[in-house]
Short mmCIF file of C-alpha atoms in Angstrom, two decimals:
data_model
loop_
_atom_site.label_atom_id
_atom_site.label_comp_id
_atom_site.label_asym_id
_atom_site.label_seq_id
_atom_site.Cartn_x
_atom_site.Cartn_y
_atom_site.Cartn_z
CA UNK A 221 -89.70 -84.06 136.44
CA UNK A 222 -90.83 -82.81 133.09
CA UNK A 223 -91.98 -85.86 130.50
CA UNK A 224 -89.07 -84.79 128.19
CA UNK A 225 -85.79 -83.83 128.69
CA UNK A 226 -83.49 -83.03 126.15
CA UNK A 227 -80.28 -81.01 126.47
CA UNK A 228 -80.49 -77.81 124.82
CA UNK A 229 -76.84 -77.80 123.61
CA UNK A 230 -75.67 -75.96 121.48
CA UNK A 231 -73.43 -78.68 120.45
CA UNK A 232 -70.59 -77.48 117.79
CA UNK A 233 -68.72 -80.61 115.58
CA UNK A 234 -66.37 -80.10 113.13
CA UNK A 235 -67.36 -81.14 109.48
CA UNK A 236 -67.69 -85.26 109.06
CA UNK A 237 -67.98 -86.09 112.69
CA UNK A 238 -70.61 -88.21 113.82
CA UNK A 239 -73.16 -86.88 116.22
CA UNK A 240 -75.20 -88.25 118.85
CA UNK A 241 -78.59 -86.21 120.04
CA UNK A 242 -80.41 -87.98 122.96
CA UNK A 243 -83.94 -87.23 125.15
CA UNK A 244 -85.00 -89.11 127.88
CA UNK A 245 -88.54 -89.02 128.99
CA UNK A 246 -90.22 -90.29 131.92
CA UNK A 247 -94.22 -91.77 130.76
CA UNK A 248 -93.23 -95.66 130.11
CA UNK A 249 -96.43 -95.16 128.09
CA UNK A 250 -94.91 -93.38 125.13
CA UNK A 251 -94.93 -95.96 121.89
CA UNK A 252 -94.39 -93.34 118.80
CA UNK A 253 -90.94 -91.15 118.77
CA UNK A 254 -89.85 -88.70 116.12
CA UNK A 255 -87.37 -86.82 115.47
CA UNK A 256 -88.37 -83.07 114.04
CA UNK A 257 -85.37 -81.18 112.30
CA UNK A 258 -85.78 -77.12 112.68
CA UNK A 259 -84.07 -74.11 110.61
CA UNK A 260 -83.90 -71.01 111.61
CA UNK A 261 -87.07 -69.45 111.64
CA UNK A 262 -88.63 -71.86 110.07
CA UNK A 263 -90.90 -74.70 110.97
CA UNK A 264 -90.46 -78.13 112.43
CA UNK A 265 -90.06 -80.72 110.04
CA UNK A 266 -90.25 -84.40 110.45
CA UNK A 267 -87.25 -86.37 109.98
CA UNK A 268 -87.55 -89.71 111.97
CA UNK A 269 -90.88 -91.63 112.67
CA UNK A 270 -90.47 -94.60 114.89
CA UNK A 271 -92.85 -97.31 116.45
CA UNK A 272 -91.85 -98.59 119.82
CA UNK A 273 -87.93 -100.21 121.07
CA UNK A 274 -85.79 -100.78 118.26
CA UNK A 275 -83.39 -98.71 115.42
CA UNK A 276 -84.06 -97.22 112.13
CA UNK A 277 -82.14 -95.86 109.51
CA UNK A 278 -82.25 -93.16 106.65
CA UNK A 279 -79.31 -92.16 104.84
CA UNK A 280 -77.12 -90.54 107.21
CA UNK A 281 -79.50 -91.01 110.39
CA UNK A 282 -80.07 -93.41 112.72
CA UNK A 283 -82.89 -93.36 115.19
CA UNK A 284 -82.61 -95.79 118.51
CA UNK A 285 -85.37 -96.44 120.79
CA UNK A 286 -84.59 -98.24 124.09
CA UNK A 287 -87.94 -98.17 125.80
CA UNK A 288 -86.18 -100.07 129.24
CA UNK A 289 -84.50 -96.79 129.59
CA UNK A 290 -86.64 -94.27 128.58
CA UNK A 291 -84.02 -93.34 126.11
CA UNK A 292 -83.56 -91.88 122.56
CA UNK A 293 -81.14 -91.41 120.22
CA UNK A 294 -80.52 -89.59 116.99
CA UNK A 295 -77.31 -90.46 115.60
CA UNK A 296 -75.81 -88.25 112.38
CA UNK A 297 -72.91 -89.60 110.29
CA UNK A 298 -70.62 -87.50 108.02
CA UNK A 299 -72.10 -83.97 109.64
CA UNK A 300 -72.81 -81.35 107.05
CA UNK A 301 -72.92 -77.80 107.24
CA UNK A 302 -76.82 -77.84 105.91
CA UNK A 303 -76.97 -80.18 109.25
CA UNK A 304 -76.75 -76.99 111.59
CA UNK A 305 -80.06 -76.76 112.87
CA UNK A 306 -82.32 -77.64 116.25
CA UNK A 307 -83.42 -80.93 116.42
CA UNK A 308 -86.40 -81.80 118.76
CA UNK A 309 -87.43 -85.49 119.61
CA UNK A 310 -90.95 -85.78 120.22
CA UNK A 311 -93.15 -88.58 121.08
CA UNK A 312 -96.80 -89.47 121.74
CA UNK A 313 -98.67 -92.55 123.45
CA UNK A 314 -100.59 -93.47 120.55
CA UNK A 315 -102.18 -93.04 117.24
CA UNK A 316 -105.57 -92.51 118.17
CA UNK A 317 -105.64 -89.15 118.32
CA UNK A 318 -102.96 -88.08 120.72
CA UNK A 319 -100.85 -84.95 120.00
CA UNK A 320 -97.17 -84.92 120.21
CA UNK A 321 -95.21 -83.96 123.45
CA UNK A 322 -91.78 -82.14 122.58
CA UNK A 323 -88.32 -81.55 124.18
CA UNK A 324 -87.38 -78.63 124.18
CA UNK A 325 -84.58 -79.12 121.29
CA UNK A 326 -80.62 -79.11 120.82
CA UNK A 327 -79.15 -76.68 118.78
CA UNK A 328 -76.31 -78.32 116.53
CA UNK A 329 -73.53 -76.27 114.67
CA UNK A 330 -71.88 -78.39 111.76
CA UNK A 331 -68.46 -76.20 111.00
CA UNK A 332 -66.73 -76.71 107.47
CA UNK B 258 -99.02 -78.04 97.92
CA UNK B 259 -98.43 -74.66 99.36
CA UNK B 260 -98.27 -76.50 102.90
CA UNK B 261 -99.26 -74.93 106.13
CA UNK B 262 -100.16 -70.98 105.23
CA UNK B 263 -99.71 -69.10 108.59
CA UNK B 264 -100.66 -65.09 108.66
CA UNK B 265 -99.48 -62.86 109.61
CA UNK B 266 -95.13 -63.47 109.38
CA UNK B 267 -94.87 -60.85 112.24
CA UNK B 268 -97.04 -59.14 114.30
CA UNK B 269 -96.29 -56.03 117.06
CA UNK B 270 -98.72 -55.08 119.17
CA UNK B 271 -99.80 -52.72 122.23
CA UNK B 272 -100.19 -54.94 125.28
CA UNK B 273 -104.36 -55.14 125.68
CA UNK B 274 -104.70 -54.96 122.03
CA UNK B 275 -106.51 -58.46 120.13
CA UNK B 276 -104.57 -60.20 118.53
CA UNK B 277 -105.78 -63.05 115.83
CA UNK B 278 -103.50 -65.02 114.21
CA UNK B 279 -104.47 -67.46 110.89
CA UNK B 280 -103.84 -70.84 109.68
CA UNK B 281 -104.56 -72.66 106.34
CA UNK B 282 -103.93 -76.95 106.79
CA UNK B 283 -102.77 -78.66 103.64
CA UNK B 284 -105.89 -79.85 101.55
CA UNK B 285 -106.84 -83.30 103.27
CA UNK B 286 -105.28 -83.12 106.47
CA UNK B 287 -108.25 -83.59 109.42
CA UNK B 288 -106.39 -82.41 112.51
CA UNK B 289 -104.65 -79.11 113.21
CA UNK B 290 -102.87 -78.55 115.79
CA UNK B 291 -101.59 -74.83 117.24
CA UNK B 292 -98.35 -74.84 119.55
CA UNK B 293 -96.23 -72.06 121.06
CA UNK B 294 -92.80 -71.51 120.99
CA UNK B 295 -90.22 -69.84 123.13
CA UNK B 296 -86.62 -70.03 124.33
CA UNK B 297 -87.98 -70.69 127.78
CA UNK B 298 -90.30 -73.40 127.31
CA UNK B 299 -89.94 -74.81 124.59
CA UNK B 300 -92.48 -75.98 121.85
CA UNK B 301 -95.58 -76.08 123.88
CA UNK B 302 -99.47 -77.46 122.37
CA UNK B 303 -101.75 -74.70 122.80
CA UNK B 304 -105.15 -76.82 121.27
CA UNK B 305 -105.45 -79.33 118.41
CA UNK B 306 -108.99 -79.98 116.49
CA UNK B 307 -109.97 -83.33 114.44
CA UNK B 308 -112.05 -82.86 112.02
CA UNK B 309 -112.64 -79.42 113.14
CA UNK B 310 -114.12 -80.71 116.76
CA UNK B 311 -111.79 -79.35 119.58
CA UNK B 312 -110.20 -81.98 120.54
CA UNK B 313 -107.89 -81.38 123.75
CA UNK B 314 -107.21 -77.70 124.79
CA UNK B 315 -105.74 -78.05 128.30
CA UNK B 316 -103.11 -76.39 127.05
CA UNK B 317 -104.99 -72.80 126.00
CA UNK B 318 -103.06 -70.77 128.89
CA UNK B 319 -106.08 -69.16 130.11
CA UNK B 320 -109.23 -67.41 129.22
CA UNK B 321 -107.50 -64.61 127.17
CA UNK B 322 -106.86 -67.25 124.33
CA UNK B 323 -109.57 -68.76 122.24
CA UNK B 324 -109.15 -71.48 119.10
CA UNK B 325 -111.91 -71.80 116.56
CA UNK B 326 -112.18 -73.88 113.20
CA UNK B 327 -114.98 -72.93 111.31
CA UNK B 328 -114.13 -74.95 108.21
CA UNK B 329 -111.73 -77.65 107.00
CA UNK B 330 -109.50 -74.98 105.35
CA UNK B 331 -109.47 -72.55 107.91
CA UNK B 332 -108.35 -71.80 111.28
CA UNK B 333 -107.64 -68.54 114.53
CA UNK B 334 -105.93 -68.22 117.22
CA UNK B 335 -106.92 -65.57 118.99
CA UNK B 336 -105.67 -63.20 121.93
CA UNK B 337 -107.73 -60.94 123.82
CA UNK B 338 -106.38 -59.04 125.49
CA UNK B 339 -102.62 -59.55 124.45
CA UNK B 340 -99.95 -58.78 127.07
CA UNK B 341 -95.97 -59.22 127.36
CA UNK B 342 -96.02 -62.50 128.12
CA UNK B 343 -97.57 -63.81 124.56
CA UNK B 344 -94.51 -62.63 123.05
CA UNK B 345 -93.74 -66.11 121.93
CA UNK B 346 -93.18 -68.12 118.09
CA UNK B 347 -96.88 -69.44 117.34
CA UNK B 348 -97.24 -72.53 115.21
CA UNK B 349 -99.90 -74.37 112.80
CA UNK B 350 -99.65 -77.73 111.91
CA UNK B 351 -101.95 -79.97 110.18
CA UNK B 352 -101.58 -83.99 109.27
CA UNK B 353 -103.57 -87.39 108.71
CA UNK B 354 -101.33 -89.48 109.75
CA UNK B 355 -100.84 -89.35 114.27
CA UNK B 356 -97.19 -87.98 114.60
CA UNK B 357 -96.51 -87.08 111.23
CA UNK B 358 -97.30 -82.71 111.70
CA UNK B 359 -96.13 -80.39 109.00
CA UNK B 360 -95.63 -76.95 110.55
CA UNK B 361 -96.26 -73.42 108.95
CA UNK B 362 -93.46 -71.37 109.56
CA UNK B 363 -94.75 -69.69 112.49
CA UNK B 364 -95.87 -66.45 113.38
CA UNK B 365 -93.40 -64.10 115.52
CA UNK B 366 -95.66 -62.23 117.93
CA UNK B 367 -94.17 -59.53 119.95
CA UNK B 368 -96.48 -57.68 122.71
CA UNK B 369 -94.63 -54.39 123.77
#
């Protein structure tokens, strides 16, 4: 079983829908979980930062953490176009000098 | 800030040729991190340095590929000797903050 698993999509929505992204991962260990946003052929960039079970919000994103099970969540509301991107979580067991451990991403189309 | 400075944007090679590839963190940041990217596998950490000390590089594939950080500013990846299955995305990233990466946008390396 790999550590993350994340469905690679693509996932297509029509403008304004909401969207839900999800990993699971498998190392009850895990305390920090991101969410990176990625263009194409560009870099990752950060978009959610999260500290252990709980939700946050930012704008139009929501981030869940259920740490009973193992499960994130990024949610979008009212999709854009400029939305269409990959979007890897990612998550790491602490800050002391850990790196990051990535799914593999889901590609999202936002259609106007 | 510039951000991450990756060179080269491309590179095309000869399989057995050396290939070195260049990084520049943003001004402060003390860890740097290289991953690799492909459709396959995902993003995948190669090595990451704090402070310029090698931290963890368990995930180097094998003895063909070598990391160094001479200075604060500066950083290679190198491959020696390249072959087919390098062809991958290779990313820089550099932060302060545990979790919190900016990437460079990458360089495409393609080993014919």
């Amino acid at each position: 079983q790999k550590e993350v698993e994340q469905d690679p999509g693509p996932l297509s929505v029509p403008e304004g829908a909401i969207v839900s992204l999800n990993c699971t991962y498998s190392n009850s260990a895990f305390q920090y979980f991101m969410w990176y946003r990625q263009y194409s052929r560009k870099g990752p960039e950060l978009l959610m930062y999260t500290y252990s079970s709980g939700n946050k919000e930012d704008g139009r994103f929501t981030a869940q953490v259920d740490k009973s099970s193992k499960y994130i969540s990024l949610f979008i509301r009212d999709s854009q176009p400029s939305d269409s991107a990959t979007y890897l979580c990612a998550m790491m067991l602490n800050q002391a000098g850990t790196a990051l451990i990535f799914g593999k991403g889901t590609t999202l189309s936002v259609s106007s | 800030d510039a951000g991450v400075i990756q060179s080269p944007r491309h590179e095309v090679t000869e399989m057995g040729q050396e290939v070195t590839l260049r990084c520049k963190p943003i001004s402060g940041h003390n860890s740097l991190f290289w991953y690799r990217q492909t459709m396959m596998r995902g993003l995948e950490l190669l090595i990451y340095f704090n402070n310029n000390v090698p931290i963890d590089d368990s995930g180097m594939p094998e003895d063909r590929f070598s990391a160094k950080m001479p200075n604060a500013s500066f950083s290679t990846l190198k491959i020696q000797p390249s072959e087919p299955r390098d062809s991958a995305v290779y990313f820089c990233a550099s932060t302060n903050v545990a979790g919190k990466l900016f990437f460079g946008s990458g360089t495409q390396l393609s080993v014919l």
